Amino acid sequence: MPYETQPPASHFIDGAYVEEKAGTEIPVIYPATGEKIATLHAATPAIVKQAITAARRAQVEWAAMTGTERGRILRRAADIMRDRNHDLSVLETFDTGKPYQETSVADATSGADALEYFGGMAATLTGEHIQLGENWVYTRREPLGVCVGIGAWNYPTQIACWKGAPALACGNAMIFKPSETTPLCALKVAEILCEAGLPAGLYNVVQGMGDVGAALVSDPRVDKVSLTGSVPTGRKVYAAAAAGIKHVTMELGGKSPLIVFDDADIDNAVGGAILGNFYSSGQVCSNGTRVFVHSAIKEKFLTRLAERLDNAVIGDPMDPATSFGPMVSERQMNIVLDYIEKGRAEGARLVTGGARIDRDGYYLQPTVFADVTDDMTIAREEIFGPVMAVLDFDDEAEVLARANDTEFGLAAGVFTRDLGRAHRVAAAFQAGTCYINTYNDAPVEAPFGGSKMSGVGRENSKAAIEHYSQLKSVFVRMDDVEAPF
Ligand code: NDP
């Protein structure tokens, strides 16, 4: 391996790397070759306890610092991340298999944005003063305490920062458990925060499978849980958090609609559909995987889409020219192949792709099915791979009803040149994150999250502050107390 991928130890606790080989072995596989690039160990109960103890101790002093002091450290960490963008992007590519062309602009950079944004905001967090005649109430915005972050495998650096940055800005401590599939990047985030001056114990990383996540969530010394993962995992984590009446943020899966009207700019719509289905080899929660195309332009859309997919450069993710990489794991590749088989069996028309690519690693062809109907499995279930389902429609009311006919509500998009229709459709979408003539933008300034089964709470933006802090009301009486006896 031309790059050091084996971290010094599996966990990062109380400002230092910690190893405990008694935990289950976690092999880290480079998805582009199938090679093992590191070996880590899952946390034992003793490691989980060590992390929670460190976080609880450190949080008290951190919360007592001023927002300006806390923010300065986060902003310094953002600068270090940007300086090291190349190395961090290479590591992200080894961890996930995503092409360097993507990781160099979308991962550490997005993490740095979150650290900078919430670092800048830390000094502005305040309560308010409420005058009641001569008396008054003031509110204090206080941290929650110890927050647990649990990540999915598609954006390991970004998720570690999107959860860590607002948590720390508000005066909390964070214990982050990455997905066992991509355990490397969060350790670098912890290292960088430490280097930027974050006191020991405030950002801890513990490795492990679902049982480690579950142990963290159910510990009474944990105050909040933020999960990025699938709906079935979300259900379990939400229920476990409910037992302790803990705060939660749930960023879960989706099966989002993307509607292309007949007046849309076809090339932009095709571009949006490509971004919303094939970026990160389709492993993006907010993807617009049900592409409803007006029947008048359907064949034109499909022809242009197939032409543009021919330009995808599939190959070595480390080659900056590569624009489409492998699936994260053999397991995920096989899940997606099963869905492709179901698409065929249920009568969808395969326009392009549909097979594994004959090379090392877990590569699938970008795949498009047309003539998909609402009841087909590939139109109902989240695939989390490079499989686009194109469905026909003729009428706005009809397509809106069909677009919303899903248990999910993460994202939705519309392409049209008609301004009135664009906003009408966006207003009618049952989704937390909507796009007009674009798809899958996720700047830190805007709230991100889902409605319906796709989640609870919002990440990014000022809205995230509400999910990492709580208000205390303090009543102050200046006149005499009136008691009945
Ligand atoms: P999973 O739901 O399988 O896992 C998510 C995380 O939860 C992993 O770290 C996992 O550990 C952990 N976990 C599993 N079981 C438990 C449990 N009982 N208690 C606590 N933690 C547990 O998701 P994937 O990693 O497979 O990621 C894909 C899913 O994530 C997709 O559904 C996708 O839509 C969603 N996602 C949502 C996003 C959003 O912002 N809305 C963004 C990105 C992805 P481990 O896997 O290590 O065993």
mmCIF file of N, CA and C and ligand atoms in Angstrom, residues 150-155 159 162 177-181 208-214 217 227-231 233-234 236-237 251-254 283-286 331-332 382 384 410 448 454 459, ligand 1:
data_model
loop_
_atom_site.group_PDB
_atom_site.id
_atom_site.type_symbol
_atom_site.label_atom_id
_atom_site.label_comp_id
_atom_site.label_asym_id
_atom_site.label_seq_id
_atom_site.Cartn_x
_atom_site.Cartn_y
_atom_site.Cartn_z
ATOM 1 N N ILE A 150 -23.532 7.969 15.530
ATOM 2 C CA ILE A 150 -23.341 6.652 14.888
ATOM 3 C C ILE A 150 -23.438 6.878 13.383
ATOM 4 N N GLY A 151 -22.409 6.436 12.652
ATOM 5 C CA GLY A 151 -22.336 6.787 11.234
ATOM 6 C C GLY A 151 -22.594 5.643 10.272
ATOM 7 N N ALA A 152 -23.078 5.997 9.084
ATOM 8 C CA ALA A 152 -23.166 5.055 7.957
ATOM 9 C C ALA A 152 -21.806 5.037 7.250
ATOM 10 N N TRP A 153 -21.668 4.183 6.223
ATOM 11 C CA TRP A 153 -20.349 4.000 5.607
ATOM 12 C C TRP A 153 -20.112 4.873 4.381
ATOM 13 N N ASN A 154 -21.098 5.641 3.949
ATOM 14 C CA ASN A 154 -20.897 6.323 2.657
ATOM 15 C C ASN A 154 -20.100 7.623 2.752
ATOM 16 N N TYR A 155 -20.208 8.344 3.880
ATOM 17 C CA TYR A 155 -19.486 9.612 4.027
ATOM 18 C C TYR A 155 -18.827 9.671 5.409
ATOM 19 N N ILE A 159 -19.806 12.697 7.949
ATOM 20 C CA ILE A 159 -20.762 12.387 9.025
ATOM 21 C C ILE A 159 -20.113 12.654 10.392
ATOM 22 N N TRP A 162 -20.244 16.464 10.658
ATOM 23 C CA TRP A 162 -21.598 17.036 10.710
ATOM 24 C C TRP A 162 -22.225 16.806 12.094
ATOM 25 N N LYS A 177 -19.210 6.511 16.812
ATOM 26 C CA LYS A 177 -18.952 5.143 16.349
ATOM 27 C C LYS A 177 -19.138 5.091 14.843
ATOM 28 N N PRO A 178 -18.029 4.932 14.103
ATOM 29 C CA PRO A 178 -18.162 4.844 12.648
ATOM 30 C C PRO A 178 -18.774 3.497 12.263
ATOM 31 N N SER A 179 -19.191 3.398 11.016
ATOM 32 C CA SER A 179 -19.609 2.093 10.506
ATOM 33 C C SER A 179 -18.393 1.176 10.510
ATOM 34 N N GLU A 180 -18.607 -0.092 10.811
ATOM 35 C CA GLU A 180 -17.477 -1.035 10.811
ATOM 36 C C GLU A 180 -16.876 -1.166 9.400
ATOM 37 N N THR A 181 -17.650 -0.828 8.373
ATOM 38 C CA THR A 181 -17.167 -0.950 6.991
ATOM 39 C C THR A 181 -16.132 0.137 6.663
ATOM 40 N N GLY A 208 -16.732 -0.529 16.184
ATOM 41 C CA GLY A 208 -17.518 -1.721 16.499
ATOM 42 C C GLY A 208 -18.730 -1.868 15.604
ATOM 43 N N MET A 209 -19.438 -2.967 15.796
ATOM 44 C CA MET A 209 -20.634 -3.251 15.025
ATOM 45 C C MET A 209 -21.844 -2.693 15.782
ATOM 46 N N GLY A 210 -23.007 -3.191 15.363
ATOM 47 C CA GLY A 210 -24.250 -2.692 15.962
ATOM 48 C C GLY A 210 -24.293 -2.811 17.479
ATOM 49 N N ASP A 211 -23.684 -3.876 18.022
ATOM 50 C CA ASP A 211 -23.780 -4.074 19.478
ATOM 51 C C ASP A 211 -23.052 -2.961 20.240
ATOM 52 N N VAL A 212 -21.971 -2.436 19.654
ATOM 53 C CA VAL A 212 -21.249 -1.336 20.316
ATOM 54 C C VAL A 212 -22.113 -0.071 20.267
ATOM 55 N N GLY A 213 -22.740 0.161 19.110
ATOM 56 C CA GLY A 213 -23.669 1.293 19.004
ATOM 57 C C GLY A 213 -24.777 1.158 20.032
ATOM 58 N N ALA A 214 -25.314 -0.051 20.140
ATOM 59 C CA ALA A 214 -26.426 -0.281 21.080
ATOM 60 C C ALA A 214 -25.974 -0.059 22.518
ATOM 61 N N VAL A 217 -25.860 3.678 23.101
ATOM 62 C CA VAL A 217 -27.185 4.309 23.125
ATOM 63 C C VAL A 217 -27.913 4.027 24.433
ATOM 64 N N LEU A 227 -28.034 9.377 14.748
ATOM 65 C CA LEU A 227 -27.722 8.234 13.878
ATOM 66 C C LEU A 227 -27.859 8.624 12.414
ATOM 67 N N THR A 228 -26.906 8.227 11.599
ATOM 68 C CA THR A 228 -27.093 8.219 10.155
ATOM 69 C C THR A 228 -27.065 6.755 9.747
ATOM 70 N N GLY A 229 -28.167 6.277 9.216
ATOM 71 C CA GLY A 229 -28.237 4.853 8.876
ATOM 72 C C GLY A 229 -29.560 4.521 8.228
ATOM 73 N N SER A 230 -29.877 3.240 8.200
ATOM 74 C CA SER A 230 -31.090 2.794 7.506
ATOM 75 C C SER A 230 -32.314 2.919 8.434
ATOM 76 N N VAL A 231 -33.490 2.806 7.861
ATOM 77 C CA VAL A 231 -34.723 2.891 8.653
ATOM 78 C C VAL A 231 -34.802 1.753 9.690
ATOM 79 N N THR A 233 -32.427 0.184 11.282
ATOM 80 C CA THR A 233 -31.524 0.508 12.397
ATOM 81 C C THR A 233 -32.071 1.699 13.172
ATOM 82 N N GLY A 234 -32.610 2.673 12.441
ATOM 83 C CA GLY A 234 -33.183 3.853 13.084
ATOM 84 C C GLY A 234 -34.261 3.482 14.079
ATOM 85 N N LYS A 236 -34.550 0.709 15.757
ATOM 86 C CA LYS A 236 -33.956 0.098 16.967
ATOM 87 C C LYS A 236 -33.304 1.167 17.838
ATOM 88 N N VAL A 237 -32.564 2.066 17.212
ATOM 89 C CA VAL A 237 -31.819 3.067 17.988
ATOM 90 C C VAL A 237 -32.789 4.050 18.643
ATOM 91 N N GLU A 251 -31.074 10.461 10.840
ATOM 92 C CA GLU A 251 -30.900 10.726 9.408
ATOM 93 C C GLU A 251 -30.958 9.373 8.715
ATOM 94 N N LEU A 252 -32.109 9.044 8.158
ATOM 95 C CA LEU A 252 -32.301 7.674 7.676
ATOM 96 C C LEU A 252 -32.404 7.617 6.153
ATOM 97 N N GLY A 253 -32.875 6.519 5.659
ATOM 98 C CA GLY A 253 -32.846 6.287 4.214
ATOM 99 C C GLY A 253 -33.952 6.980 3.440
ATOM 100 N N GLY A 254 -33.998 6.727 2.144
ATOM 101 C CA GLY A 254 -35.014 7.349 1.311
ATOM 102 C C GLY A 254 -35.253 6.589 0.015
ATOM 103 N N GLN A 283 -24.459 5.525 -3.688
ATOM 104 C CA GLN A 283 -24.583 5.251 -2.248
ATOM 105 C C GLN A 283 -24.797 6.557 -1.474
ATOM 106 N N VAL A 284 -25.900 7.220 -1.797
ATOM 107 C CA VAL A 284 -26.231 8.497 -1.157
ATOM 108 C C VAL A 284 -27.688 8.423 -0.717
ATOM 109 N N CYS A 285 -27.927 8.768 0.559
ATOM 110 C CA CYS A 285 -29.268 8.587 1.129
ATOM 111 C C CYS A 285 -30.333 9.416 0.422
ATOM 112 N N SER A 286 -29.953 10.635 -0.013
ATOM 113 C CA SER A 286 -30.953 11.548 -0.570
ATOM 114 C C SER A 286 -31.174 11.343 -2.070
ATOM 115 N N ARG A 331 -20.684 -7.207 0.023
ATOM 116 C CA ARG A 331 -22.056 -7.409 0.513
ATOM 117 C C ARG A 331 -23.008 -6.418 -0.154
ATOM 118 N N GLN A 332 -22.613 -5.136 -0.172
ATOM 119 C CA GLN A 332 -23.487 -4.123 -0.762
ATOM 120 C C GLN A 332 -23.643 -4.370 -2.267
ATOM 121 N N GLU A 382 -35.336 1.109 -0.970
ATOM 122 C CA GLU A 382 -34.058 1.794 -1.142
ATOM 123 C C GLU A 382 -33.004 0.775 -1.579
ATOM 124 N N PHE A 384 -29.637 1.722 -2.642
ATOM 125 C CA PHE A 384 -28.328 2.232 -2.219
ATOM 126 C C PHE A 384 -27.217 1.736 -3.142
ATOM 127 N N LEU A 410 -37.223 11.760 2.554
ATOM 128 C CA LEU A 410 -35.939 12.443 2.753
ATOM 129 C C LEU A 410 -35.781 13.628 1.798
ATOM 130 N N PHE A 448 -30.630 20.018 6.678
ATOM 131 C CA PHE A 448 -30.691 18.770 5.922
ATOM 132 C C PHE A 448 -31.338 17.697 6.797
ATOM 133 N N SER A 454 -38.049 8.894 7.025
ATOM 134 C CA SER A 454 -36.645 9.219 6.722
ATOM 135 C C SER A 454 -35.945 9.964 7.840
ATOM 136 N N GLU A 459 -29.827 18.218 10.419
ATOM 137 C CA GLU A 459 -28.403 18.476 10.565
ATOM 138 C C GLU A 459 -28.079 19.757 9.810
HETATM 139 P P1 NDP B 1 -27.051 0.781 8.916
HETATM 140 O O1 NDP B 1 -28.366 1.251 9.362
HETATM 141 O O2 NDP B 1 -26.845 -0.649 8.638
HETATM 142 O O3 NDP B 1 -25.951 1.181 10.004
HETATM 143 C C1 NDP B 1 -25.776 2.506 10.430
HETATM 144 C C2 NDP B 1 -24.911 2.518 11.682
HETATM 145 O O4 NDP B 1 -25.655 2.012 12.786
HETATM 146 C C3 NDP B 1 -23.666 1.660 11.588
HETATM 147 O O5 NDP B 1 -22.595 2.298 12.255
HETATM 148 C C4 NDP B 1 -24.101 0.409 12.288
HETATM 149 O O6 NDP B 1 -23.028 -0.366 12.754
HETATM 150 C C5 NDP B 1 -24.925 0.975 13.416
HETATM 151 N N1 NDP B 1 -25.873 0.061 14.019
HETATM 152 C C6 NDP B 1 -26.446 -1.051 13.500
HETATM 153 N N2 NDP B 1 -27.315 -1.617 14.379
HETATM 154 C C7 NDP B 1 -27.302 -0.831 15.493
HETATM 155 C C8 NDP B 1 -27.990 -0.872 16.758
HETATM 156 N N3 NDP B 1 -28.879 -1.826 17.053
HETATM 157 N N4 NDP B 1 -27.722 0.106 17.658
HETATM 158 C C9 NDP B 1 -26.848 1.094 17.385
HETATM 159 N N5 NDP B 1 -26.161 1.168 16.214
HETATM 160 C C10 NDP B 1 -26.392 0.229 15.279
HETATM 161 O O7 NDP B 1 -26.705 1.682 7.658
HETATM 162 P P2 NDP B 1 -25.518 1.530 6.608
HETATM 163 O O8 NDP B 1 -24.209 1.757 7.283
HETATM 164 O O9 NDP B 1 -25.742 0.281 5.844
HETATM 165 O O10 NDP B 1 -25.773 2.812 5.679
HETATM 166 C C11 NDP B 1 -26.723 2.831 4.700
HETATM 167 C C12 NDP B 1 -28.017 3.455 5.170
HETATM 168 O O11 NDP B 1 -27.783 4.734 5.740
HETATM 169 C C13 NDP B 1 -28.983 3.694 4.055
HETATM 170 O O12 NDP B 1 -30.288 3.315 4.409
HETATM 171 C C14 NDP B 1 -28.962 5.201 3.847
HETATM 172 O O13 NDP B 1 -30.082 5.724 3.275
HETATM 173 C C15 NDP B 1 -28.686 5.689 5.200
HETATM 174 N N6 NDP B 1 -28.059 6.989 5.129
HETATM 175 C C16 NDP B 1 -28.792 8.104 5.492
HETATM 176 C C17 NDP B 1 -28.259 9.362 5.378
HETATM 177 C C18 NDP B 1 -29.025 10.578 5.815
HETATM 178 O O14 NDP B 1 -28.409 11.591 6.126
HETATM 179 N N7 NDP B 1 -30.331 10.551 5.866
HETATM 180 C C19 NDP B 1 -26.918 9.572 4.840
HETATM 181 C C20 NDP B 1 -26.235 8.357 4.517
HETATM 182 C C21 NDP B 1 -26.809 7.110 4.652
HETATM 183 P P3 NDP B 1 -22.247 -1.368 11.739
HETATM 184 O O15 NDP B 1 -22.807 -1.211 10.389
HETATM 185 O O16 NDP B 1 -20.860 -0.903 11.860
HETATM 186 O O17 NDP B 1 -22.501 -2.711 12.286
#
